[in-house]
């Protein structure tokens, strides 16, 4: 359903709350979930939060997906680091040297398992993330077959130098491209410095080389994080069009 | 962009909060997404009491120009202190 195209006669309530799910290694982690009222069946979406943390914008994104007819869940990837304001927890994450890609994979698969077990589930689940979450969405979508659509929104670090690899991030996502298990949506700003337009082109070339289904959309006059209306990076026209692309893509591949 | 530009420095000192003075044992510095000031990225410094991280810390967020100005000011003061053998 496109933005602002709901029928005013409809009932489009939702339930939203923080829950606990068993994540990587069986750790109990928090997740924010929003689910439409009604019997469904509804497709599901796992939202992978960005480096600024499990924050308010991601709670809004999660509710936006529910508003558009998806069972949505956003696991707190930093949950093991303790709690506090989102920026404080993010700082702990930086101090700890980041989180391991494999842990993110397992947390996101756990979130997908939660969605598929819901009585209103259609059985199909997509994954989407922005910033570091875009990169993580690519990693998860390459290592797991649980997802039917992948959204990478300005994911930095898909293309990595060998010197940037470490035990927590041992393989560059672009080198996992042959294993990508679902269609990919990419949304990028041409003024972004990570990923740069050249890195976006590299990513696209790799997807094409391996015969993957994908669609990339690039926006002039936009940089990193141009959906974030609470930050100066916001670009209203590009963000509005980008959201339309997101919902069209997930409707196509999760219906 | 998520920069991952970050470093930590152990230190000995105190910081004043609204509730009074607290010990600080580490400065956690990064240049990454800004949380509060109206720029995309900022120098973030969080002075943390390592014995009580969640309760005792003082954070600042500065734009790049301000961070450089602070660095110059710190160097000026510390150079003067060392020159007079006050350290």
Coordinates of C-alpha atoms in Angstrom, one line a residue:
Chain A
X1 CA 0.0 0.0 0.0
X2 CA 1.5 3.3 -1.0
X3 CA 1.8 6.3 1.3
X4 CA -1.5 7.9 2.3
X5 CA -3.5 5.5 0.1
X6 CA -5.5 3.8 2.8
X7 CA -9.3 3.6 2.7
X8 CA -10.8 5.9 5.3
X9 CA -13.5 3.3 5.9
X10 CA -11.0 0.8 7.2
X11 CA -9.9 -0.1 10.6
X12 CA -6.1 0.1 10.7
X13 CA -5.2 -0.2 14.4
X14 CA -2.0 -1.9 15.5
X15 CA -0.4 -3.4 18.6
X16 CA 3.2 -2.2 19.4
X17 CA 5.3 -3.2 22.3
X18 CA 8.8 -4.3 23.5
X19 CA 9.1 -8.1 23.7
X20 CA 11.9 -10.5 24.5
X21 CA 13.0 -13.1 22.0
X22 CA 15.7 -15.8 22.1
X23 CA 18.6 -14.3 20.0
X24 CA 22.0 -15.6 19.1
X25 CA 23.4 -18.2 21.6
X26 CA 20.0 -18.4 23.2
X27 CA 20.5 -14.9 24.8
X28 CA 17.2 -13.2 25.6
X29 CA 17.2 -9.9 23.8
X30 CA 14.7 -7.1 23.5
X31 CA 12.8 -6.5 20.3
X32 CA 10.3 -3.8 19.3
X33 CA 7.3 -5.2 17.5
X34 CA 4.4 -3.6 15.8
X35 CA 1.6 -5.7 14.2
X36 CA -1.6 -4.8 12.4
X37 CA -5.0 -5.6 13.9
X38 CA -6.9 -8.3 12.0
X39 CA -6.6 -11.9 11.1
X40 CA -4.1 -11.5 8.3
X41 CA -2.3 -13.2 6.7
X42 CA 0.3 -10.5 6.9
X43 CA 3.9 -10.7 5.6
X44 CA 6.6 -9.9 8.0
X45 CA 9.6 -7.5 8.1
X46 CA 12.7 -7.6 10.3
X47 CA 14.1 -4.1 10.7
X48 CA 17.9 -3.9 11.4
X49 CA 18.6 -0.8 13.3
X50 CA 21.5 1.6 12.4
X51 CA 24.6 2.5 14.4
X52 CA 22.8 5.3 16.4
X53 CA 21.1 2.4 18.0
X54 CA 17.8 0.8 18.8
X55 CA 16.3 4.3 18.7
X56 CA 13.1 6.2 18.3
X57 CA 13.3 6.5 14.5
X58 CA 13.5 2.7 14.3
X59 CA 10.4 2.4 16.5
X60 CA 8.7 4.7 14.1
X61 CA 9.9 2.8 11.1
X62 CA 8.6 -0.4 12.7
X63 CA 5.2 1.1 13.3
X64 CA 5.2 2.4 9.7
X65 CA 5.5 -1.1 8.4
X66 CA 2.7 -2.3 10.6
X67 CA 0.6 0.7 9.4
X68 CA 1.2 -0.7 5.9
X69 CA 0.1 -4.2 6.6
X70 CA 3.2 -6.0 7.9
X71 CA 4.0 -7.8 11.1
X72 CA 7.2 -6.0 12.0
X73 CA 9.9 -6.5 14.5
X74 CA 13.2 -4.7 15.3
X75 CA 15.6 -6.7 17.5
X76 CA 17.9 -4.7 19.8
X77 CA 21.2 -5.7 18.4
X78 CA 23.0 -3.9 21.3
X79 CA 20.9 -5.5 24.0
X80 CA 23.8 -7.4 25.5
X81 CA 25.7 -4.2 26.2
X82 CA 23.2 -3.0 28.7
X83 CA 20.6 -0.3 28.6
X84 CA 20.3 3.4 28.7
X85 CA 19.6 6.1 26.2
X86 CA 20.2 4.9 22.7
X87 CA 23.2 7.1 22.1
X88 CA 24.8 5.9 25.4
X89 CA 24.3 2.3 24.4
X90 CA 25.8 3.0 21.0
X91 CA 28.8 4.4 22.7
X92 CA 29.3 1.2 24.6
X93 CA 29.1 -0.7 21.3
X94 CA 31.8 1.5 19.9
X95 CA 33.9 1.0 23.0
X96 CA 33.5 -2.8 22.6
X97 CA 34.7 -2.6 19.0
X98 CA 31.4 -3.3 17.4
X99 CA 29.2 -6.3 17.2
X100 CA 29.9 -9.5 15.4
X101 CA 28.3 -10.1 12.0
X102 CA 27.4 -13.7 13.0
X103 CA 25.6 -12.5 16.1
X104 CA 23.5 -10.1 14.0
X105 CA 22.7 -12.9 11.6
X106 CA 21.5 -15.1 14.5
X107 CA 19.5 -12.3 16.1
X108 CA 17.8 -11.5 12.8
X109 CA 17.0 -15.1 12.1
X110 CA 15.5 -15.3 15.6
X111 CA 13.4 -12.3 14.8
X112 CA 12.2 -13.9 11.5
X113 CA 11.3 -17.1 13.4
X114 CA 9.2 -15.0 15.8
X115 CA 7.4 -13.4 12.9
X116 CA 6.8 -16.7 11.1
X117 CA 5.3 -18.3 14.2
X118 CA 2.7 -15.6 14.6
X119 CA -0.8 -16.9 13.9
X120 CA -1.3 -14.0 11.5
X121 CA 1.8 -14.7 9.5
X122 CA 1.7 -15.2 5.7
X123 CA 4.9 -17.2 6.0
X124 CA 7.0 -14.7 4.1
X125 CA 9.5 -12.3 5.8
X126 CA 11.7 -9.6 4.4
X127 CA 14.6 -7.7 6.0
X128 CA 15.5 -4.1 5.8
X129 CA 18.1 -1.8 7.4
X130 CA 19.7 1.6 7.0
X131 CA 23.3 2.7 7.5
X132 CA 25.1 -0.2 9.3
X133 CA 21.7 -1.9 9.3
X134 CA 21.8 -1.9 5.5
X135 CA 25.1 -3.6 5.5
X136 CA 23.8 -6.1 8.1
X137 CA 20.7 -6.8 6.0
X138 CA 23.0 -7.8 3.1
X139 CA 25.0 -10.1 5.4
X140 CA 21.9 -11.7 6.9
X141 CA 20.3 -12.1 3.5
X142 CA 23.4 -13.9 2.3
X143 CA 23.9 -16.2 5.2
X144 CA 20.2 -17.1 5.8
X145 CA 17.4 -18.4 3.6
X146 CA 14.7 -17.2 5.9
X147 CA 14.1 -14.0 4.0
X148 CA 12.2 -13.3 0.7
X149 CA 13.3 -9.7 0.2
X150 CA 16.3 -7.6 1.3
X151 CA 16.4 -3.8 1.7
X152 CA 19.8 -2.2 1.8
X153 CA 19.4 1.5 2.4
X154 CA 22.7 3.3 2.2
X155 CA 24.5 0.5 3.9
X156 CA 28.1 1.6 4.3
X157 CA 30.8 -1.1 4.5
X158 CA 29.4 -3.5 1.9
X159 CA 32.6 -2.9 0.0
X160 CA 35.5 -3.2 2.5
X161 CA 39.3 -3.0 2.3
X162 CA 41.1 -6.1 3.4
X163 CA 42.6 -4.0 6.2
X164 CA 39.1 -3.3 7.5
X165 CA 38.3 -7.0 8.1
X166 CA 38.5 -8.3 11.6
X167 CA 37.2 -11.3 13.6
X168 CA 33.8 -9.6 14.1
X169 CA 33.6 -8.7 10.4
X170 CA 35.6 -11.3 8.7
X171 CA 34.1 -11.1 5.2
X172 CA 33.1 -8.1 3.2
X173 CA 29.4 -8.3 2.3
X174 CA 30.2 -7.8 -1.4
X175 CA 32.2 -11.0 -1.3
X176 CA 29.0 -12.8 -0.1
X177 CA 27.0 -11.7 -3.2
X178 CA 27.0 -15.2 -4.8
X179 CA 25.1 -16.4 -1.7
X180 CA 22.4 -13.7 -1.6
X181 CA 19.2 -15.6 -1.2
X182 CA 16.5 -13.0 -2.1
X183 CA 15.8 -10.0 -4.3
X184 CA 17.7 -6.9 -3.2
X185 CA 16.4 -3.3 -3.0
X186 CA 19.1 -0.7 -2.8
X187 CA 18.5 3.0 -2.0
X188 CA 21.4 5.4 -2.0
X189 CA 22.2 9.1 -2.0
X190 CA 24.7 10.2 -4.6
X191 CA 26.4 12.6 -2.1
X192 CA 27.0 9.8 0.4
X193 CA 30.6 9.1 1.4
X194 CA 29.9 5.6 2.7
X195 CA 28.9 4.1 0.4
X196 CA 30.3 6.3 -2.3
X197 CA 28.6 6.2 -5.7
X198 CA 31.6 4.2 -6.9
X199 CA 31.0 1.6 -4.2
X200 CA 27.3 1.4 -5.0
X201 CA 28.3 0.8 -8.7
X202 CA 30.6 -2.0 -7.5
X203 CA 27.9 -3.6 -5.5
X204 CA 25.5 -3.4 -8.4
X205 CA 28.0 -4.9 -10.8
X206 CA 28.6 -7.8 -8.4
X207 CA 24.8 -8.5 -8.1
X208 CA 24.5 -8.4 -11.9
X209 CA 27.5 -10.7 -12.3
X210 CA 25.9 -13.3 -10.1
X211 CA 22.6 -13.0 -11.8
X212 CA 20.8 -11.8 -8.7
X213 CA 17.4 -10.0 -8.8
X214 CA 17.8 -6.4 -7.6
X215 CA 16.8 -2.9 -8.1
X216 CA 18.9 0.1 -7.1
X217 CA 17.7 3.7 -6.8
X218 CA 20.1 6.6 -6.6
X219 CA 19.1 10.1 -5.6
X220 CA 20.9 13.3 -6.5
X221 CA 21.2 16.0 -3.9
X222 CA 20.9 13.4 -1.1
X223 CA 23.6 12.0 1.1
X224 CA 23.7 9.4 3.9
X225 CA 20.6 9.0 6.0
X226 CA 18.2 11.1 3.9
X227 CA 15.1 9.4 5.4
X228 CA 16.0 10.8 8.9
X229 CA 13.6 13.7 9.2
X230 CA 15.1 14.6 12.7
X231 CA 18.5 15.2 11.2
X232 CA 19.9 17.8 8.7
X233 CA 20.5 14.9 6.2
X234 CA 16.8 14.8 5.6
X235 CA 15.7 15.3 2.0
X236 CA 11.9 15.3 1.9
X237 CA 11.3 14.6 -1.8
X238 CA 13.9 11.8 -2.1
X239 CA 12.7 10.3 1.2
X240 CA 9.1 10.3 0.1
X241 CA 10.0 8.6 -3.2
X242 CA 12.3 6.2 -1.4
X243 CA 9.6 5.0 0.9
X244 CA 7.3 4.4 -2.1
X245 CA 10.1 2.3 -3.6
X246 CA 10.4 0.3 -0.3
X247 CA 6.7 -0.5 0.0
X248 CA 6.4 -1.3 -3.7
X249 CA 9.4 -3.7 -3.4
X250 CA 8.2 -5.5 -0.4
X251 CA 4.6 -5.7 -1.7
X252 CA 6.0 -7.3 -4.9
X253 CA 8.2 -9.9 -3.2
X254 CA 6.4 -10.7 0.0
X255 CA 2.8 -11.0 -1.4
Chain B
X1 CA 27.8 7.5 7.2
X2 CA 28.7 5.2 10.1
X3 CA 32.4 6.1 10.5
X4 CA 33.5 3.7 13.2
X5 CA 36.1 6.4 14.0
X6 CA 36.5 5.8 17.8
X7 CA 39.1 5.5 20.5
X8 CA 39.2 5.3 24.2
X9 CA 41.7 6.9 26.6
X10 CA 42.2 5.9 30.2
X11 CA 42.6 8.9 32.5
X12 CA 42.5 10.1 36.1
X13 CA 40.2 12.9 36.9
X14 CA 36.8 14.2 38.0
X15 CA 33.8 15.7 36.2
X16 CA 31.0 17.8 37.6
X17 CA 27.4 16.9 36.9
X18 CA 24.2 18.4 38.1
X19 CA 24.4 16.1 41.1
X20 CA 27.9 17.1 42.0
X21 CA 31.4 15.8 41.3
X22 CA 32.2 12.3 40.1
X23 CA 35.4 10.4 39.3
X24 CA 36.1 9.7 35.7
X25 CA 38.4 6.9 34.5
X26 CA 38.0 7.0 30.7
X27 CA 37.3 9.3 27.8
X28 CA 35.5 7.6 25.0
X29 CA 35.9 9.6 21.8
X30 CA 34.3 9.1 18.4
X31 CA 33.5 11.1 15.3
X32 CA 30.3 9.7 14.0
X33 CA 26.5 10.4 13.7
X34 CA 25.5 13.4 15.7
X35 CA 22.8 12.9 18.3
X36 CA 22.0 16.4 19.4
X37 CA 23.7 19.2 17.5
X38 CA 22.4 20.0 14.1
X39 CA 25.2 18.6 12.0
X40 CA 25.4 15.1 10.3
X41 CA 28.6 14.0 12.2
X42 CA 30.2 15.2 15.4
X43 CA 33.1 14.7 17.8
X44 CA 31.6 12.9 20.7
X45 CA 33.4 12.7 24.0
X46 CA 32.0 10.8 26.9
X47 CA 33.9 11.0 30.2
X48 CA 33.0 7.8 32.1
X49 CA 33.3 6.6 35.7
X50 CA 34.4 3.0 35.0
X51 CA 33.1 1.8 38.3
X52 CA 29.6 3.1 37.6
X53 CA 29.2 3.6 33.9
X54 CA 25.5 3.9 33.7
X55 CA 25.1 6.5 36.4
X56 CA 28.2 8.6 36.2
X57 CA 29.3 10.1 33.0
X58 CA 29.5 13.5 31.2
X59 CA 29.1 13.7 27.5
X60 CA 29.8 16.5 25.0
X61 CA 29.2 16.7 21.3
X62 CA 31.1 19.2 19.1
X63 CA 31.3 20.0 15.5
X64 CA 34.6 19.5 13.7
X65 CA 35.7 23.1 13.9
X66 CA 34.9 23.3 17.6
X67 CA 36.7 20.0 18.2
X68 CA 39.8 21.5 16.6
X69 CA 39.5 24.7 18.6
X70 CA 39.2 22.7 21.8
X71 CA 42.3 20.7 20.8
X72 CA 44.3 23.8 20.2
X73 CA 43.2 25.3 23.5
X74 CA 44.1 22.1 25.4
X75 CA 47.5 22.0 23.8
X76 CA 48.1 25.6 24.6
X77 CA 47.2 25.1 28.3
X78 CA 49.1 21.9 28.7
X79 CA 52.2 23.1 26.9
X80 CA 52.3 26.1 29.2
X81 CA 51.9 23.8 32.2
X82 CA 54.7 21.5 31.1
X83 CA 56.9 24.5 30.3
X84 CA 56.7 25.6 33.9
X85 CA 57.2 22.0 35.1
X86 CA 53.8 21.9 36.8
X87 CA 52.7 18.5 35.6

